[in-house]
PDB file of C-alpha atoms and ligand atoms in Angstrom:
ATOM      1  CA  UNK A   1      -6.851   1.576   1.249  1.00  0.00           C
ATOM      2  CA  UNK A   2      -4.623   3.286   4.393  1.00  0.00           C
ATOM      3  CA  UNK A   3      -6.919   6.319   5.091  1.00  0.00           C
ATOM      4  CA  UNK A   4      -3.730   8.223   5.837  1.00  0.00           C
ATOM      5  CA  UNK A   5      -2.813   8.222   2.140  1.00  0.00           C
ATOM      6  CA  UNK A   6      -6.061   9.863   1.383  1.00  0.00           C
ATOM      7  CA  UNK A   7      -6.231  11.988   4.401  1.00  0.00           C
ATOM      8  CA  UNK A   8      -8.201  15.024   2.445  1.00  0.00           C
ATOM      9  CA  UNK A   9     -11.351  12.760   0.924  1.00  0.00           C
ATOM     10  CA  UNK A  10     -12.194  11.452   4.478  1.00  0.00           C
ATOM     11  CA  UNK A  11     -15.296  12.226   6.144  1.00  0.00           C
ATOM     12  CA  UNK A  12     -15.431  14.618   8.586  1.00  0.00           C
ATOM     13  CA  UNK A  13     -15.719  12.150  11.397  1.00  0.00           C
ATOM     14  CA  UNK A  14     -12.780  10.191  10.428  1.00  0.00           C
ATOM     15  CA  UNK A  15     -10.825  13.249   9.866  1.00  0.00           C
ATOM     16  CA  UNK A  16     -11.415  14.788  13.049  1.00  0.00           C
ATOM     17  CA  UNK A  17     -10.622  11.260  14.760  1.00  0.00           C
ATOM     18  CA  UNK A  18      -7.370  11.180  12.834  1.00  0.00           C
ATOM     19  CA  UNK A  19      -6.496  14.629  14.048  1.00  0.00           C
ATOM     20  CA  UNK A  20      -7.985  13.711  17.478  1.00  0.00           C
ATOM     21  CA  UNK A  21      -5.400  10.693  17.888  1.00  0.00           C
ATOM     22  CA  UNK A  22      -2.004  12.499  16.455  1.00  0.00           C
ATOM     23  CA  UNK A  23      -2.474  15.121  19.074  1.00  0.00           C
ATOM     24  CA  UNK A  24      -3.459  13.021  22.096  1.00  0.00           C
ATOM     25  CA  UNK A  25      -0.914  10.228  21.669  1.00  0.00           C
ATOM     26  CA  UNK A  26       1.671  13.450  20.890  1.00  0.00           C
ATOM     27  CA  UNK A  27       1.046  14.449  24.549  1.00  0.00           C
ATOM     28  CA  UNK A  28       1.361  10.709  26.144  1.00  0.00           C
ATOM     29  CA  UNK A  29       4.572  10.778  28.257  1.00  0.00           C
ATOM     30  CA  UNK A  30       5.858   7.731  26.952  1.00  0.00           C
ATOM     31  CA  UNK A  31       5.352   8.753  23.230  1.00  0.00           C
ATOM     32  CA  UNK A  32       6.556  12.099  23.581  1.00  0.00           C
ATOM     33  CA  UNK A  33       9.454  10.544  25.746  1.00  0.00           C
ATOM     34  CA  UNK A  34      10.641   8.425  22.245  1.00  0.00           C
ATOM     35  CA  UNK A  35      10.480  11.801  20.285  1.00  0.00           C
ATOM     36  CA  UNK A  36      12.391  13.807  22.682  1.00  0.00           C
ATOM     37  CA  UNK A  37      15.087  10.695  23.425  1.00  0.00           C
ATOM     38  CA  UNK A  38      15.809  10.761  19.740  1.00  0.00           C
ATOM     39  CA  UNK A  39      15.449  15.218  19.228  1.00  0.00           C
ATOM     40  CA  UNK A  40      17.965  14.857  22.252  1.00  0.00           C
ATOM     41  CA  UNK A  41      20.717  12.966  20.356  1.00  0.00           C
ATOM     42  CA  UNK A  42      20.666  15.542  17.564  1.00  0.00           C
ATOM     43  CA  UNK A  43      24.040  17.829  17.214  1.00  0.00           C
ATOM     44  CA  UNK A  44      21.780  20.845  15.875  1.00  0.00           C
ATOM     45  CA  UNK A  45      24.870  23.121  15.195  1.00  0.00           C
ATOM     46  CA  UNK A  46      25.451  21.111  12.441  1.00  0.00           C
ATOM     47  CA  UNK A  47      21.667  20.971  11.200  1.00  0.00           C
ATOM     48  CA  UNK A  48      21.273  23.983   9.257  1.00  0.00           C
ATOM     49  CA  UNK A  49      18.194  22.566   6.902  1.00  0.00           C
ATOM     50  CA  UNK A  50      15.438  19.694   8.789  1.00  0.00           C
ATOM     51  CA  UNK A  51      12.404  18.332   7.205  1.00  0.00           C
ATOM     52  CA  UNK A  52       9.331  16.479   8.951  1.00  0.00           C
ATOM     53  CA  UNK A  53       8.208  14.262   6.501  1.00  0.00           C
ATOM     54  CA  UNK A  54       4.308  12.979   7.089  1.00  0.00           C
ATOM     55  CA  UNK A  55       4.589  15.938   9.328  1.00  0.00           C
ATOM     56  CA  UNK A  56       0.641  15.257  10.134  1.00  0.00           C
ATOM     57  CA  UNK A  57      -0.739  18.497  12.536  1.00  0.00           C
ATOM     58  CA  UNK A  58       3.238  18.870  13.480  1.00  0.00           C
ATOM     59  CA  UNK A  59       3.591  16.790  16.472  1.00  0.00           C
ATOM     60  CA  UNK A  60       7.531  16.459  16.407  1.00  0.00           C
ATOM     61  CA  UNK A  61       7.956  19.628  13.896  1.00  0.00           C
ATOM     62  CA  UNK A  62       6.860  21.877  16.699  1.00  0.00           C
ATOM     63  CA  UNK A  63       9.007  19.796  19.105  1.00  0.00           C
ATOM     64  CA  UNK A  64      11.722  19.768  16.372  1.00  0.00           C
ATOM     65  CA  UNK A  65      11.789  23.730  15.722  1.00  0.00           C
ATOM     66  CA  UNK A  66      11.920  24.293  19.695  1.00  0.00           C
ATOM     67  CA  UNK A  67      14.942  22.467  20.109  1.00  0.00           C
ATOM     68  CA  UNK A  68      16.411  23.183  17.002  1.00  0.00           C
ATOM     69  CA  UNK A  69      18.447  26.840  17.176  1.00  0.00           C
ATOM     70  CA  UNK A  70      17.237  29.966  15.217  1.00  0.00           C
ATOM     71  CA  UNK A  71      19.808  28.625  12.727  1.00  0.00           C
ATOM     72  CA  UNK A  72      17.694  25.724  11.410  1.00  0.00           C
ATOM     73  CA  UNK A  73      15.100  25.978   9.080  1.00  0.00           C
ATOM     74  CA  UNK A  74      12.277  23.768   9.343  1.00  0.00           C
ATOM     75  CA  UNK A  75       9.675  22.394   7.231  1.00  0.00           C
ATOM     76  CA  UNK A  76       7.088  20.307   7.586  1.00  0.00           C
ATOM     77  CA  UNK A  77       5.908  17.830   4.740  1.00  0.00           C
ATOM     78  CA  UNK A  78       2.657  16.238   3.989  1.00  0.00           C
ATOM     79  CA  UNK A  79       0.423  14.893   1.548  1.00  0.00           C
ATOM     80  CA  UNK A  80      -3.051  16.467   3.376  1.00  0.00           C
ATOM     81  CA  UNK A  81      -3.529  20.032   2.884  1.00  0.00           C
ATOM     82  CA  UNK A  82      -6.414  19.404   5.860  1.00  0.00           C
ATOM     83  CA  UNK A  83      -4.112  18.252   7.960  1.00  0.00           C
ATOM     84  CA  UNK A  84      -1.453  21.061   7.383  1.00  0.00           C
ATOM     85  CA  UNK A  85      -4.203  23.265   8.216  1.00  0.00           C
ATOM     86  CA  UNK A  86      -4.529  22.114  11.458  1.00  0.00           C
ATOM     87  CA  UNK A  87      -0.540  22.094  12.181  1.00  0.00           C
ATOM     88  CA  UNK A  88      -0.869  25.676  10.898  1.00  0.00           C
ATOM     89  CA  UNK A  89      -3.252  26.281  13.161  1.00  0.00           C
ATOM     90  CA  UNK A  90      -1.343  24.528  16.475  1.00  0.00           C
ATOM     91  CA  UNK A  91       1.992  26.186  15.401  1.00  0.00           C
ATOM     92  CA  UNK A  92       1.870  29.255  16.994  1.00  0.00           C
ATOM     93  CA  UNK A  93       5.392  30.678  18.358  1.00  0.00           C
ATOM     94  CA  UNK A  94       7.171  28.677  16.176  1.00  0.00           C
ATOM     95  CA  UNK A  95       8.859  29.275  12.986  1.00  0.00           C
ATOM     96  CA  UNK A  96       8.458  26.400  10.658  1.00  0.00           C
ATOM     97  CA  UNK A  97       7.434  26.276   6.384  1.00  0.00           C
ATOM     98  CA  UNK A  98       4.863  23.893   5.690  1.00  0.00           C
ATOM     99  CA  UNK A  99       4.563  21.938   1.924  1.00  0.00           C
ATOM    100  CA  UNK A 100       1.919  19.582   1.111  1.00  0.00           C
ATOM    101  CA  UNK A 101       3.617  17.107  -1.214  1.00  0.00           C
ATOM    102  CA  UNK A 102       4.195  13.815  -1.008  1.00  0.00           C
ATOM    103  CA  UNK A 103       7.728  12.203   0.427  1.00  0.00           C
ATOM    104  CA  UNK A 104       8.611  10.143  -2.658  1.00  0.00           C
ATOM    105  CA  UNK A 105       8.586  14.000  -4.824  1.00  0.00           C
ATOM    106  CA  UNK A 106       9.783  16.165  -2.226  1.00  0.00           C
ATOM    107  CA  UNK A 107      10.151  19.576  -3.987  1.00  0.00           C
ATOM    108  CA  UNK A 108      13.966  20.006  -2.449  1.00  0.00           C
ATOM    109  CA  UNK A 109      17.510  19.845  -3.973  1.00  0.00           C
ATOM    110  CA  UNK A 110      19.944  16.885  -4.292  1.00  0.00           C
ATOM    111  CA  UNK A 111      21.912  17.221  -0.984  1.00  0.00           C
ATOM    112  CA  UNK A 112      20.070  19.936   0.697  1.00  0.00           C
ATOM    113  CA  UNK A 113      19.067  18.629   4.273  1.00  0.00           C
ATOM    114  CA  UNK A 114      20.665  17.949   6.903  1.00  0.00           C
ATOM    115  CA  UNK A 115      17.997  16.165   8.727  1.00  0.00           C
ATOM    116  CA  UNK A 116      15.010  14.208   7.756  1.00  0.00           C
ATOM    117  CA  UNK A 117      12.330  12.580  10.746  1.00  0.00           C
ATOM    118  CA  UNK A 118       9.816  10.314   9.410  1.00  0.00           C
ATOM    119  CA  UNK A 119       7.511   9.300  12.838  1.00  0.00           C
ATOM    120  CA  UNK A 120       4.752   6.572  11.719  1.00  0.00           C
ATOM    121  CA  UNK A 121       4.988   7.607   7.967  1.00  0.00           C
ATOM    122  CA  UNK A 122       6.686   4.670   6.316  1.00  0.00           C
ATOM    123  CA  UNK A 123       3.795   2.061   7.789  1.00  0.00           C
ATOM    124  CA  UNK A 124       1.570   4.143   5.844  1.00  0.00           C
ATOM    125  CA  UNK A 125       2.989   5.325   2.385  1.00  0.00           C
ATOM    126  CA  UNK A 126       2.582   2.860  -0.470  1.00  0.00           C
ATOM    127  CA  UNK A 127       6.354   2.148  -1.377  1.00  0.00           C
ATOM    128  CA  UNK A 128       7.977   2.517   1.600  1.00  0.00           C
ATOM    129  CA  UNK A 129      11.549   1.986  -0.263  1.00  0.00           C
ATOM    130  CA  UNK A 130      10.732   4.822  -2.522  1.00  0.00           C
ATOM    131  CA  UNK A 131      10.164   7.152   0.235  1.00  0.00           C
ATOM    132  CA  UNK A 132      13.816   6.034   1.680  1.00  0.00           C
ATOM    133  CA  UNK A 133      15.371   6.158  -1.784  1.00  0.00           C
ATOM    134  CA  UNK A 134      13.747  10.288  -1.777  1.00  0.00           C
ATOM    135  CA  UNK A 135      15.003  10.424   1.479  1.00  0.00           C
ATOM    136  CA  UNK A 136      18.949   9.626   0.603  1.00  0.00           C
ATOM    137  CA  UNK A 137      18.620  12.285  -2.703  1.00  0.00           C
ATOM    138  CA  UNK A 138      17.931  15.248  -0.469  1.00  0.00           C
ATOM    139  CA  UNK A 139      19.835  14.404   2.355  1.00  0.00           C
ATOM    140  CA  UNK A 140      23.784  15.593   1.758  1.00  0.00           C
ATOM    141  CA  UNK A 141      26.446  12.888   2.754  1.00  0.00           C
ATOM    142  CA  UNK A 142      26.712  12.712   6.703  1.00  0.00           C
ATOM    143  CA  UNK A 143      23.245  13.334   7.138  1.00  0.00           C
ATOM    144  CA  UNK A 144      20.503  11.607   9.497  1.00  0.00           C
ATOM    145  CA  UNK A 145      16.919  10.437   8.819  1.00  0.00           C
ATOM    146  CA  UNK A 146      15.317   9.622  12.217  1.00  0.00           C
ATOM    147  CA  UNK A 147      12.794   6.360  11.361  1.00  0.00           C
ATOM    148  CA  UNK A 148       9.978   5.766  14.166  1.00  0.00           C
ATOM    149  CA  UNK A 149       7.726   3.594  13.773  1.00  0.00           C
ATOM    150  CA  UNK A 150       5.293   0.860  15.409  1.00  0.00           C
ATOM    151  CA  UNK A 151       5.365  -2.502  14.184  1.00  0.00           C
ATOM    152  CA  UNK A 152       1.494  -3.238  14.060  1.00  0.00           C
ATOM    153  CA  UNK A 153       1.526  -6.667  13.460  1.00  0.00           C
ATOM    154  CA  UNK A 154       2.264  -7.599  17.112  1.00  0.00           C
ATOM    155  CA  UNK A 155       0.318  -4.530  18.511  1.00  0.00           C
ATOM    156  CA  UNK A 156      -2.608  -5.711  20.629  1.00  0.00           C
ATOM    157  CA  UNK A 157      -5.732  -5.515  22.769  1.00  0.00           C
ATOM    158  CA  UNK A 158      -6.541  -8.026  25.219  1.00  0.00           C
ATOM    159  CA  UNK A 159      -9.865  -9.519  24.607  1.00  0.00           C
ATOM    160  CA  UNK A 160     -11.465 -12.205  26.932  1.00  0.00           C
ATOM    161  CA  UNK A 161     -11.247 -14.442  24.381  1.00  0.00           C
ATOM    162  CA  UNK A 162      -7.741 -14.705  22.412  1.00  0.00           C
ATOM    163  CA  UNK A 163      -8.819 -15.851  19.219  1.00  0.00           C
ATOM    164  CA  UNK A 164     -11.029 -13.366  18.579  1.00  0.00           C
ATOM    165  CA  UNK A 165      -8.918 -11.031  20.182  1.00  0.00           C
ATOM    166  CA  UNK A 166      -6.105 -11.777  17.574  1.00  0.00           C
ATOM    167  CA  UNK A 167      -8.581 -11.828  14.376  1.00  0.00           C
ATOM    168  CA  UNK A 168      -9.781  -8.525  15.495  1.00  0.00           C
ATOM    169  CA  UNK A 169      -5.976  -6.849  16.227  1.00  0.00           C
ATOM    170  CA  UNK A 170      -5.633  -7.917  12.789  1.00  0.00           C
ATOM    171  CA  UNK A 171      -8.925  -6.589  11.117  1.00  0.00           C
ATOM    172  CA  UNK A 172      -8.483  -3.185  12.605  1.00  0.00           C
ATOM    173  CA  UNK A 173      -4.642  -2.082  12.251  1.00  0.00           C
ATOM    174  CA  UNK A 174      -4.744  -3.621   8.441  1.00  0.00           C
ATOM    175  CA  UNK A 175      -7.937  -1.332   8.242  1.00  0.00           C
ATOM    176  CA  UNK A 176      -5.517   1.790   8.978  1.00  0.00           C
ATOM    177  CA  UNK A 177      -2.058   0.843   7.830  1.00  0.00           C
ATOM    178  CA  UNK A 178      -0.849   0.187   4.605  1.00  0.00           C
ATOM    179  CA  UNK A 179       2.492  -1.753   5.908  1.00  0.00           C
ATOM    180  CA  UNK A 180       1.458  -3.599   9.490  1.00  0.00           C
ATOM    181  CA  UNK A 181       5.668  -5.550   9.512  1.00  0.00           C
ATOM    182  CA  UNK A 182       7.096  -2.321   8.256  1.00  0.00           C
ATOM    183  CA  UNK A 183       9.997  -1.943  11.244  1.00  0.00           C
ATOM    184  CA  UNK A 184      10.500  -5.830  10.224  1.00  0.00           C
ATOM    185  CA  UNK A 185      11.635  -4.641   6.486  1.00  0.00           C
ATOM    186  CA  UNK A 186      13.341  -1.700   7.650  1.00  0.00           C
ATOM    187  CA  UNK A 187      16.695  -2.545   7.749  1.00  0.00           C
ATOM    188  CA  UNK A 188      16.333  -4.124   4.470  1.00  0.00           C
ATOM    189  CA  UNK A 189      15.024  -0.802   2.895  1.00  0.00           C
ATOM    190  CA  UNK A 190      17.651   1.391   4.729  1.00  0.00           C
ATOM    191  CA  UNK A 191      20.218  -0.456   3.456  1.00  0.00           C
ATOM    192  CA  UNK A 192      18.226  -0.740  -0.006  1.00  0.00           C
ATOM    193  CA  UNK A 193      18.029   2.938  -0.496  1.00  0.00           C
ATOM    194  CA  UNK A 194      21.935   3.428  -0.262  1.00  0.00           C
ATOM    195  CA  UNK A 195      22.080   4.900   4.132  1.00  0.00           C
ATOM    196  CA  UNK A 196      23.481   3.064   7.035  1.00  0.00           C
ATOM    197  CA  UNK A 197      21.717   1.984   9.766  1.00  0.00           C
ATOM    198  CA  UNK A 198      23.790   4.107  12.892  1.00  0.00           C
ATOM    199  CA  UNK A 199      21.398   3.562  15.838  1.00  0.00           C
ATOM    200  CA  UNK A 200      18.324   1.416  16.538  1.00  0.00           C
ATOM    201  CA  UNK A 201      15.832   1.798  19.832  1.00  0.00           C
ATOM    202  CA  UNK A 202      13.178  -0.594  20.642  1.00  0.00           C
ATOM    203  CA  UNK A 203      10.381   0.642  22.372  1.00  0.00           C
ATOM    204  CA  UNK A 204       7.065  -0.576  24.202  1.00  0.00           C
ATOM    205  CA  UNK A 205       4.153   1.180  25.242  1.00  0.00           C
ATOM    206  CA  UNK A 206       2.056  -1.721  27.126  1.00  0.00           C
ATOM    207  CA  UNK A 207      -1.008  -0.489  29.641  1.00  0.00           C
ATOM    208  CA  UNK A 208      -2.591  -3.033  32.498  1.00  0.00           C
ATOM    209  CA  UNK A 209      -5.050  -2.036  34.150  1.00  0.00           C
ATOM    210  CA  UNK A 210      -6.545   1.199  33.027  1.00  0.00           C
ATOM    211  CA  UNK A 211      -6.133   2.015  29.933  1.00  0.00           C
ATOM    212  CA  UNK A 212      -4.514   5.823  28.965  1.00  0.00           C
ATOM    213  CA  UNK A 213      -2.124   5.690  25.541  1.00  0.00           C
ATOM    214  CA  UNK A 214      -4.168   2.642  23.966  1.00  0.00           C
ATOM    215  CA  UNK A 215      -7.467   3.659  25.543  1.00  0.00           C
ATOM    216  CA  UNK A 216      -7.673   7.016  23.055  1.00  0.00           C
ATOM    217  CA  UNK A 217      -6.394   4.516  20.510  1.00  0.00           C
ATOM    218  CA  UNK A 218      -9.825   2.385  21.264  1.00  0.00           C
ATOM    219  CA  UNK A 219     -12.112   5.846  21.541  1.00  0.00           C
ATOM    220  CA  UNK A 220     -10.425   6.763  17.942  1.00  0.00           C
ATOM    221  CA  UNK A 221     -11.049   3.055  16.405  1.00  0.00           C
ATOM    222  CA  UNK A 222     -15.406   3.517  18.214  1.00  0.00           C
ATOM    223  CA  UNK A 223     -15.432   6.956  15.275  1.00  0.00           C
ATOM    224  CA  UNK A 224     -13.341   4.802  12.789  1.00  0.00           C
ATOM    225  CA  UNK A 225     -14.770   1.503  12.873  1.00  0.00           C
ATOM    226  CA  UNK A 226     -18.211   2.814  11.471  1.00  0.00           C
ATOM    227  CA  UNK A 227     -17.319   5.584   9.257  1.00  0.00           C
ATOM    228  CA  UNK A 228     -14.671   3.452   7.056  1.00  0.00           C
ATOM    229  CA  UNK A 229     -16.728   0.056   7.853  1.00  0.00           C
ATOM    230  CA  UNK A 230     -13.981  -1.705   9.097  1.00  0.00           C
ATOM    231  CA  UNK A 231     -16.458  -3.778  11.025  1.00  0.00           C
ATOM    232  CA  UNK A 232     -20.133  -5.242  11.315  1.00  0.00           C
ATOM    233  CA  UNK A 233     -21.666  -2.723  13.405  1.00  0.00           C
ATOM    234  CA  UNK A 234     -22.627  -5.080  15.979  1.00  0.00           C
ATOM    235  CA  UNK A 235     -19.048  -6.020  16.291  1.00  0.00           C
ATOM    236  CA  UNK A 236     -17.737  -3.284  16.156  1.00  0.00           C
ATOM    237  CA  UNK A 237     -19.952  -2.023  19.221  1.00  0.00           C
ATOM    238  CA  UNK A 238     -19.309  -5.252  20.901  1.00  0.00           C
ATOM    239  CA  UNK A 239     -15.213  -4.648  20.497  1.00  0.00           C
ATOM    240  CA  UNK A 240     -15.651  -1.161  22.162  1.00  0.00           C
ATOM    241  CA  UNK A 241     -17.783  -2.192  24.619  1.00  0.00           C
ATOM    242  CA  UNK A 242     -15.548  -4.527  26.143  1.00  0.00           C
ATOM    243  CA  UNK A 243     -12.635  -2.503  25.891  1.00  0.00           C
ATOM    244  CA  UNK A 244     -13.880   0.229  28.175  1.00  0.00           C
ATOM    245  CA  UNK A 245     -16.134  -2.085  30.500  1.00  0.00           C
ATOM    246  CA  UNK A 246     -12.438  -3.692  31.250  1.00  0.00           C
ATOM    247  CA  UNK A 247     -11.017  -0.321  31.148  1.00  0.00           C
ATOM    248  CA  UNK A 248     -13.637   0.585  34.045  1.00  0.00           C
ATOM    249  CA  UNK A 249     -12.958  -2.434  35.574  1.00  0.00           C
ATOM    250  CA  UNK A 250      -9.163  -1.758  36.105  1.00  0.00           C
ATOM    251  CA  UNK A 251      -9.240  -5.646  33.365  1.00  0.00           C
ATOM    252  CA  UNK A 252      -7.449  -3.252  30.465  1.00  0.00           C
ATOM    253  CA  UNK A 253      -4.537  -4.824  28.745  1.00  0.00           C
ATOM    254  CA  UNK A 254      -3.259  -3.383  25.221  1.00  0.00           C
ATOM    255  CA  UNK A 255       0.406  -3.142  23.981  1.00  0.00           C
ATOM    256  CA  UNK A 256       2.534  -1.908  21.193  1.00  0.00           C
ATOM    257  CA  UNK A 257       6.203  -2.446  19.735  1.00  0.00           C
ATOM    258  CA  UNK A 258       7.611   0.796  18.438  1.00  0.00           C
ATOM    259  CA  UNK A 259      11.026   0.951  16.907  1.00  0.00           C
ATOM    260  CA  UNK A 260      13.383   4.367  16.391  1.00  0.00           C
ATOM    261  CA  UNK A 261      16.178   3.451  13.306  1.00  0.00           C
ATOM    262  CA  UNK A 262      19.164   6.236  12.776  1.00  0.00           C
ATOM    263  CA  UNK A 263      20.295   6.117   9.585  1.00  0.00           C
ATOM    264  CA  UNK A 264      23.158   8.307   7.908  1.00  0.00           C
ATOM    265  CA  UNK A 265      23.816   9.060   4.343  1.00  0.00           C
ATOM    266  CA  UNK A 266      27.458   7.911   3.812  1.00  0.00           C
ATOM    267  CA  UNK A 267      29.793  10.312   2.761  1.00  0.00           C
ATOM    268  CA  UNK A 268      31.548  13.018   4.405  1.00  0.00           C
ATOM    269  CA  UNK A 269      30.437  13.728   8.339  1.00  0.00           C
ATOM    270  CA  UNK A 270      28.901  16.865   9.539  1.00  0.00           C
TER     271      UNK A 270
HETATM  272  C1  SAM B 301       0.053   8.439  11.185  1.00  0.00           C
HETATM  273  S1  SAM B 301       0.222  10.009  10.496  1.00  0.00           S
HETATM  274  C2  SAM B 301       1.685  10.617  11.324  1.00  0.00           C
HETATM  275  C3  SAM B 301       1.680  12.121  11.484  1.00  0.00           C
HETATM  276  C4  SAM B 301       2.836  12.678  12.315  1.00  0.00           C
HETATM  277  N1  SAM B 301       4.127  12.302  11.795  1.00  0.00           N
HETATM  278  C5  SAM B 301       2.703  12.211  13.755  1.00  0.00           C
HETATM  279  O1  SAM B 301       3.371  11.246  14.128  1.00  0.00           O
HETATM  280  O2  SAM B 301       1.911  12.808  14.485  1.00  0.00           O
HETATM  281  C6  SAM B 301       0.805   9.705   8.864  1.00  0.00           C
HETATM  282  C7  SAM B 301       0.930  10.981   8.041  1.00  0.00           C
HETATM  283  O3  SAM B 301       1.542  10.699   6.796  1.00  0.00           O
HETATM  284  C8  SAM B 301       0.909  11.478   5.803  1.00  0.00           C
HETATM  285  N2  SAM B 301       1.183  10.840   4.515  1.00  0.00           N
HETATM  286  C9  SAM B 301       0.670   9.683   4.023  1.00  0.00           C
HETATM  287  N3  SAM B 301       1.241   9.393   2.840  1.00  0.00           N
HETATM  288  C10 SAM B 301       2.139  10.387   2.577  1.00  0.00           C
HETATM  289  C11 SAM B 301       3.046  10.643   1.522  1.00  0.00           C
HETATM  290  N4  SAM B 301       3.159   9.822   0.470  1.00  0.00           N
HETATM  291  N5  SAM B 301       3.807  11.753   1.589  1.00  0.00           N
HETATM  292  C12 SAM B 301       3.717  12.605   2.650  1.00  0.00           C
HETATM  293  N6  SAM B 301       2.863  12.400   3.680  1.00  0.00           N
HETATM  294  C13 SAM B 301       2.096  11.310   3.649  1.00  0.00           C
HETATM  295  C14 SAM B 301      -0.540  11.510   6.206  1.00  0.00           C
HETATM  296  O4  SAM B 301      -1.246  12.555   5.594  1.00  0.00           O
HETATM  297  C15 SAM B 301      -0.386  11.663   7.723  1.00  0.00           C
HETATM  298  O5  SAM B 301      -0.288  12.997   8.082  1.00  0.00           O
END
């Protein structure tokens, strides 16, 4: 099973990995250059109710609430109390609710938000059309859910040898998603759920060299690999291993396909 759908019966380790990670690849330029690009194309006079669904520690809901005017109202969503305990924790100056529920049962009114962002949820919820189907009941008609999300079936390290390389890739990103092709179906489910696909950004973040963005992706999979047994532990050790020695080496190569969909509930504009 995705660990991220059962965030809260984790160990320890993987849950301070997990927290580890969100925060670290929050900060990476690039990443934080996707959330921004897309908070940046926002009208927020006319967003008077947004919602961060999977908000996680609150990444983009702390980004979110500092762009967004006094105006807005902003909560954050998640299934893990643990991990809204940490957002709780990192939110300091701004003013944001938090609700730990899960983003197919949102506890909100038919046609009550103006704005929903879902960043790297739907690769990890179970019914990833039931979530969008959620998402087009609370939003009113003209408003925007913000999709981002990576499509892990092409995301990669390089390995010196390619096959294993590839098995591996495969092993560990099924091992911590539930949907690796999800931006591949996404369209699909947009349109499924009843919105309109408005805008769509592609994305890469690829490293050569020394590793920065994928390299705290490797020291996150060295706590995860043993505490959810994703891997022999000589394997797993072995995978690591090589990983940094290339890192060291200024041999790293990893890369990653993310994907940012606009969608708008049809109806009147706002
Ligand atoms: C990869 S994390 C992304 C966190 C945050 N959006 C970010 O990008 O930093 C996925 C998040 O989705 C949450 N989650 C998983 N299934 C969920 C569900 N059905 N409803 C709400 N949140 C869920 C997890 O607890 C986790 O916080």
């Amino acid at each position: 099973m995705d660990p991220y759908q059962a965030v809260d019966h984790q160990p320890e380790a993987v849950l301070g990995a997990m927290i580890a990670r969100l925060e670290s690849r929050g900060e990476h330029p690039m990443f934080r250059g996707f959330i921004e690009e897309y908070l940046s194309a926002i009208r927020w006079d006319a967003v008077h109710q947004a919602v961060d669904l999977g908000c996680g520690t609150g990444v983009v809901t702390r980004l979110l609430a500092r762009q967004a005017g006094s105006a807005t109202r902003v909560l954050g969503v998640d299934l893990s109390e643990k991990l809204l305990e940490a957002a709780r924790g990192l939110a300091r100056a701004e003013r944001i609710e938090w609700c730990c529920a899960s983003a197919d049962a949102l506890p909100m009114e038919d046609n009550s938000a103006d704005l929903a962002i879902l960043h790297t949820l739907m690769s990890h919820v179970p019914e990833p059309g039931a979530v969008l189907r959620e998402v087009h009941r609370v939003l009113r008609p003209g408003g925007r859910a913000v999709i981002f999300d990576a499509d892990y079936a092409s995301a990669t390290f390089g390995l010196a040898d390619f096959e294993r390389g590839r098995q591996l890739d495969l092993k560990l990103f099924s091992a911590i998603v539930a949907h690796l092709d999800v931006c591949r179906q996404l369209p699909g489910l947009i349109a499924g759920a009843g919105l309109k696909l408005t805008d769509f950004r592609p994305h890469v973040i690829a490293e050569a060299g020394h590793g920065d963005f994928w390299l705290s992706s490797v020291r996150g999979f060295e706590k995860l690999i043993p505490a959810l047994g994703i891997l022999p532990e000589e394997e797993g050790r072995a995978w690591t291993q090589e990983l940094l020695a290339r890192h060291e080496a200024g041999a790293f190569f990893a890369s990653g396909n993310y994907y940012t969909f606009t969608a708008e509930k049809p109806g009147n504009a706002g």
